[in-house]
Coordinates of C-alpha atoms in Angstrom, one line a residue:
X435 CA 111.3 96.9 79.6
X436 CA 111.6 99.3 82.5
X437 CA 112.2 103.1 82.6
X438 CA 115.7 102.4 84.1
X439 CA 116.6 100.4 81.0
X440 CA 115.5 103.2 78.6
X441 CA 117.3 105.8 80.7
X442 CA 120.5 103.8 81.5
X443 CA 122.6 106.0 79.2
X444 CA 121.3 109.1 80.8
X445 CA 121.9 107.7 84.3
X446 CA 125.5 106.8 83.3
X447 CA 126.1 110.4 82.0
X448 CA 124.7 111.8 85.2
X449 CA 127.1 109.6 87.2
X450 CA 130.1 110.9 85.1
X451 CA 129.1 114.5 85.7
X452 CA 128.6 113.8 89.4
X453 CA 132.1 112.2 89.6
X454 CA 133.7 115.2 87.8
X455 CA 132.4 117.7 90.3
X456 CA 133.2 118.1 94.0
X457 CA 131.2 119.1 97.0
X458 CA 127.6 118.5 98.0
X459 CA 124.9 117.6 95.5
X460 CA 121.2 118.4 95.8
X461 CA 118.8 115.6 94.9
X462 CA 115.6 117.4 94.0
X463 CA 112.6 115.0 94.1
X464 CA 109.3 115.8 92.6
X465 CA 106.3 114.2 91.0
X466 CA 104.9 115.1 87.6
X467 CA 101.4 114.2 86.4
X468 CA 100.9 113.4 82.7
X469 CA 97.1 113.8 82.1
X470 CA 95.4 112.3 79.0
X471 CA 91.9 112.9 77.8
X472 CA 90.4 109.4 77.2
X473 CA 86.9 108.0 77.3
X474 CA 88.2 104.8 79.0
X475 CA 90.1 105.8 82.1
X476 CA 91.2 102.2 82.8
X477 CA 93.1 102.2 79.5
X478 CA 95.9 104.3 80.9
X479 CA 95.3 104.7 84.7
X480 CA 94.1 107.4 87.1
X481 CA 96.0 110.3 88.5
X482 CA 93.3 112.0 90.6
X483 CA 89.6 113.0 90.9
X484 CA 88.9 116.7 90.6
X485 CA 86.0 118.9 91.4
X486 CA 84.6 120.3 88.1
X487 CA 82.0 122.7 89.5
X488 CA 78.3 122.4 90.2
X489 CA 75.6 121.0 87.9
X490 CA 72.3 122.7 87.3
X491 CA 70.9 121.2 90.5
X492 CA 73.7 122.7 92.6
X493 CA 75.4 119.3 93.2
X494 CA 79.2 119.0 92.9
X495 CA 80.5 117.2 89.8
X496 CA 83.6 115.2 90.0
X497 CA 85.8 114.2 87.1
X498 CA 88.4 111.4 87.0
X499 CA 91.7 112.5 85.5
X500 CA 93.4 109.7 83.6
X501 CA 97.1 109.5 83.0
X502 CA 100.3 108.5 84.7
X503 CA 102.7 109.9 87.3
X504 CA 106.4 110.2 87.2
X505 CA 108.5 110.6 90.4
X506 CA 112.0 111.8 89.6
X507 CA 115.2 112.7 91.4
X508 CA 117.3 115.4 89.7
X509 CA 121.0 115.9 90.7
X510 CA 122.0 119.5 90.9
X511 CA 125.2 121.2 92.2
X512 CA 124.7 123.8 95.0
X513 CA 125.5 126.4 92.5
X514 CA 122.4 125.3 90.4
X515 CA 124.1 123.3 87.6
X516 CA 121.9 120.4 86.7
X517 CA 123.9 117.1 86.4
X518 CA 120.9 115.0 85.3
X519 CA 118.4 112.5 86.6
X520 CA 119.5 110.1 89.2
X521 CA 116.3 108.1 89.5
X522 CA 112.9 108.0 87.8
X523 CA 109.7 105.9 88.5
X524 CA 106.5 105.9 86.5
X525 CA 103.2 104.6 87.8
X526 CA 99.4 104.8 87.6
X527 CA 96.6 104.3 90.0
X528 CA 93.8 101.9 89.5
X529 CA 91.7 104.0 91.9
X530 CA 92.3 107.4 93.4
X531 CA 91.9 107.7 97.1
X532 CA 92.4 111.3 98.1
X533 CA 94.2 112.1 101.4
X534 CA 91.3 114.0 102.8
X535 CA 89.0 111.0 102.2
X536 CA 91.4 108.6 103.8
X537 CA 91.9 110.7 106.9
X538 CA 88.2 110.2 107.7
X539 CA 88.6 106.4 107.8
X540 CA 92.2 105.9 108.8
X541 CA 94.9 107.7 110.8
X542 CA 97.7 108.2 108.3
X543 CA 100.3 108.0 111.0
X544 CA 99.3 104.4 111.7
X545 CA 99.8 103.3 108.0
X546 CA 103.2 101.8 107.4
X547 CA 105.3 103.7 104.8
X548 CA 105.4 100.5 102.6
X549 CA 101.6 100.9 102.0
X550 CA 101.8 104.6 101.1
X551 CA 102.5 106.2 97.7
X552 CA 105.3 108.2 99.5
X553 CA 107.4 105.0 99.6
X554 CA 108.4 106.0 96.1
X555 CA 110.3 108.9 97.5
X556 CA 112.4 106.5 99.5
X557 CA 112.9 104.2 96.5
X558 CA 114.1 107.1 94.4
X559 CA 116.5 108.1 97.2
X560 CA 117.9 104.6 97.4
X561 CA 118.3 104.3 93.6
X562 CA 120.0 107.7 93.5
X563 CA 122.5 106.8 96.2
X564 CA 123.2 103.4 94.5
X565 CA 123.8 105.1 91.1
X566 CA 125.8 108.1 92.4
X567 CA 127.6 106.6 95.4
X568 CA 129.0 108.8 98.2
X569 CA 125.8 109.3 100.1
X570 CA 127.4 111.9 102.4
X571 CA 127.6 114.3 99.4
X572 CA 123.8 114.1 98.7
X573 CA 121.3 116.5 100.2
X574 CA 117.7 115.6 99.6
X575 CA 115.2 118.3 98.6
X576 CA 111.5 117.5 97.9
X577 CA 109.2 119.7 95.9
X578 CA 105.9 120.5 97.5
X579 CA 103.6 120.6 94.4
X580 CA 103.3 118.4 91.4
X581 CA 103.2 119.8 87.9
X582 CA 100.9 118.6 85.2
X583 CA 101.3 118.0 81.5
X584 CA 98.1 117.7 79.5
X585 CA 98.0 115.5 76.4
X586 CA 95.3 114.2 74.2
X587 CA 95.5 110.5 73.4

């Protein structure tokens, strides 16, 4: 079962509210991290690796954060009235490769979009347009910073 199946009723209600209003609609895209405290990080997936300070010897300690990520597209009127979600995609990473580390090895401009995590932004945009229709009404906005929800599992 996919997230789209679970949220199909919500997507249909979003479409109804979209059809009932006029004018441009903002599609606000953002990524949320759901972090879980687990001894076995492979049981749920990895979101990132974080610096957790220095040890007694002065060496940097790194900690792997396990959890999942959700990329969503929220439809909102220009007046600020939320209409609902137009697209959602959940995923996890098997291994975290920070952008700073990758830039040392590879020029990110030379990597095709299909091989980048940011391809999810395009996928959500396509799904939003398919669900809502009338692409000329949609204005895309992307959030610059992810939020985090911590859970103990």
